[in-house]
Amino acid sequence: KPPSYIFHKSVRGMLPHKFARGEEALGRLKVFEGIPYPYDHKKRMVVPEALKVLRLKSHRKYCTLGDVARLGGWTQKDVVEKVEARRIEKSEKFWQMKQKKVAARKQAAGSKEVAKFNEELAKFGF
């Protein structure tokens, strides 16, 4: 069974899914393998309270959901890793291009040629 299914079932067990409120809450839950298209372009953030190094003591044993799923018969881990590696590579290219654009914009803002246009725009309130 895929890790997303295992997670969905575990959350379902925590919700009162037989009642309207729980059914609506479960309907709003979205689980995926990896990061799909619309969400890979969103800015991600780190929640410090959830970091493994802060939450787990060094002597505690742990396992990931992917490992549990693999032991349960899930065989698609290599496919998901390949797609994730491609996504990370694409994301890195996007980040490099964004940094180039930011540097070019900063350089252009300090240019004397652009200063003339900025003065003209300032007269009109821009």
CSV table of C-alpha atoms in Angstrom, one decimal:
chain,number,residue,atom,x,y,z
A,1,LYS,CA,0.0,0.0,0.0
A,2,PRO,CA,1.3,3.5,-0.8
A,3,PRO,CA,2.4,5.8,2.0
A,4,SER,CA,-0.3,8.3,1.1
A,5,TYR,CA,-2.9,5.6,1.6
A,6,ILE,CA,-1.5,4.6,4.9
A,7,PHE,CA,-1.4,8.2,6.1
A,8,HIS,CA,-5.0,8.8,4.9
A,9,LYS,CA,-6.3,5.7,6.7
A,10,SER,CA,-4.5,6.7,9.9
A,11,VAL,CA,-6.0,10.3,9.8
A,12,ARG,CA,-9.4,8.8,9.0
A,13,GLY,CA,-9.1,6.7,12.1
A,14,MET,CA,-8.6,9.8,14.2
A,15,LEU,CA,-11.6,11.7,12.7
A,16,PRO,CA,-15.3,11.0,13.3
A,17,HIS,CA,-15.7,10.2,9.6
A,18,LYS,CA,-19.2,8.8,10.0
A,19,PHE,CA,-20.6,12.2,10.9
A,20,ALA,CA,-20.9,15.2,8.6
A,21,ARG,CA,-18.2,17.3,10.3
A,22,GLY,CA,-15.7,14.5,10.1
A,23,GLU,CA,-16.6,13.6,6.6
A,24,GLU,CA,-16.1,17.2,5.5
A,25,ALA,CA,-12.7,17.4,7.3
A,26,LEU,CA,-11.6,14.1,5.6
A,27,GLY,CA,-12.8,15.5,2.2
A,28,ARG,CA,-10.5,18.5,2.6
A,29,LEU,CA,-7.5,16.2,3.3
A,30,LYS,CA,-5.2,15.8,0.3
A,31,VAL,CA,-2.3,13.3,0.3
A,32,PHE,CA,0.2,12.7,-2.4
A,33,GLU,CA,3.3,10.7,-3.3
A,34,GLY,CA,6.0,13.4,-3.7
A,35,ILE,CA,5.0,17.0,-4.6
A,36,PRO,CA,2.6,17.2,-7.6
A,37,TYR,CA,2.4,20.1,-10.1
A,38,PRO,CA,0.4,22.9,-8.5
A,39,TYR,CA,2.2,22.6,-5.2
A,40,ASP,CA,5.8,22.3,-6.4
A,41,HIS,CA,5.7,26.0,-7.4
A,42,LYS,CA,4.4,27.1,-4.0
A,43,LYS,CA,6.9,28.5,-1.5
A,44,ARG,CA,7.6,25.8,1.1
A,45,MET,CA,8.4,26.5,4.7
A,46,VAL,CA,10.0,24.7,7.6
A,47,VAL,CA,8.2,24.2,10.9
A,48,PRO,CA,11.0,24.2,13.5
A,49,GLU,CA,8.8,22.5,16.1
A,50,ALA,CA,8.4,19.5,13.7
A,51,LEU,CA,12.1,18.9,12.9
A,52,LYS,CA,13.2,15.4,13.6
A,53,VAL,CA,16.5,16.5,15.2
A,54,LEU,CA,14.5,18.7,17.7
A,55,ARG,CA,11.7,16.3,18.4
A,56,LEU,CA,13.4,12.9,18.7
A,57,LYS,CA,16.1,12.0,21.2
A,58,SER,CA,19.3,10.7,19.6
A,59,HIS,CA,18.9,7.2,21.2
A,60,ARG,CA,15.3,6.7,19.9
A,61,LYS,CA,14.6,4.4,17.0
A,62,TYR,CA,12.3,5.7,14.2
A,63,CYS,CA,11.1,4.7,10.8
A,64,THR,CA,9.7,6.6,7.9
A,65,LEU,CA,6.3,6.0,6.3
A,66,GLY,CA,7.9,5.0,3.1
A,67,ASP,CA,9.8,2.2,4.9
A,68,VAL,CA,6.6,0.9,6.5
A,69,ALA,CA,4.8,1.0,3.1
A,70,ARG,CA,7.7,-0.9,1.5
A,71,LEU,CA,7.4,-3.6,4.1
A,72,GLY,CA,3.7,-3.7,3.4
A,73,GLY,CA,4.3,-4.5,-0.3
A,74,TRP,CA,4.6,-1.0,-1.9
A,75,THR,CA,6.9,-1.3,-4.9
A,76,GLN,CA,6.8,2.2,-6.4
A,77,LYS,CA,9.4,3.9,-4.2
A,78,ASP,CA,12.0,4.0,-7.0
A,79,VAL,CA,9.5,5.6,-9.4
A,80,VAL,CA,8.6,8.3,-6.9
A,81,GLU,CA,12.3,8.9,-6.1
A,82,LYS,CA,13.1,9.3,-9.9
A,83,VAL,CA,10.2,11.8,-10.4
A,84,GLU,CA,11.3,13.7,-7.2
A,85,ALA,CA,14.9,13.9,-8.5
A,86,ARG,CA,13.6,15.3,-11.8
A,87,ARG,CA,11.5,17.8,-9.9
A,88,ILE,CA,14.4,18.9,-7.7
A,89,GLU,CA,16.6,19.3,-10.7
A,90,LYS,CA,14.0,21.4,-12.4
A,91,SER,CA,13.5,23.4,-9.3
A,92,GLU,CA,17.2,24.1,-9.0
A,93,LYS,CA,17.2,25.4,-12.6
A,94,PHE,CA,14.3,27.7,-11.8
A,95,TRP,CA,16.1,29.0,-8.6
A,96,GLN,CA,19.3,29.7,-10.6
A,97,MET,CA,17.3,31.7,-13.2
A,98,LYS,CA,15.5,33.6,-10.5
A,99,GLN,CA,18.8,34.6,-8.9
A,100,LYS,CA,20.1,35.8,-12.3
A,101,LYS,CA,17.0,37.9,-12.8
A,102,VAL,CA,17.3,39.4,-9.3
A,103,ALA,CA,20.9,40.2,-9.9
A,104,ALA,CA,20.1,41.8,-13.3
A,105,ARG,CA,17.3,43.8,-11.8
A,106,LYS,CA,19.6,45.0,-9.0
A,107,GLN,CA,22.3,46.0,-11.5
A,108,ALA,CA,19.8,47.8,-13.7
A,109,ALA,CA,18.4,49.7,-10.7
A,110,GLY,CA,21.8,51.2,-10.1
A,111,SER,CA,22.4,52.0,-13.7
A,112,LYS,CA,22.5,55.7,-14.8
A,113,GLU,CA,20.4,55.0,-17.9
A,114,VAL,CA,17.5,53.7,-15.8
A,115,ALA,CA,17.9,56.6,-13.3
A,116,LYS,CA,16.6,59.0,-16.0
A,117,PHE,CA,13.4,56.9,-16.5
A,118,ASN,CA,12.9,56.6,-12.8
A,119,GLU,CA,13.0,60.3,-12.4
A,120,GLU,CA,10.4,60.7,-15.1
A,121,LEU,CA,8.2,58.1,-13.5
A,122,ALA,CA,8.6,59.7,-10.1
A,123,LYS,CA,7.1,62.9,-11.5
A,124,PHE,CA,3.9,60.9,-12.3
A,125,GLY,CA,3.8,59.2,-8.9
A,126,PHE,CA,5.3,55.9,-9.7
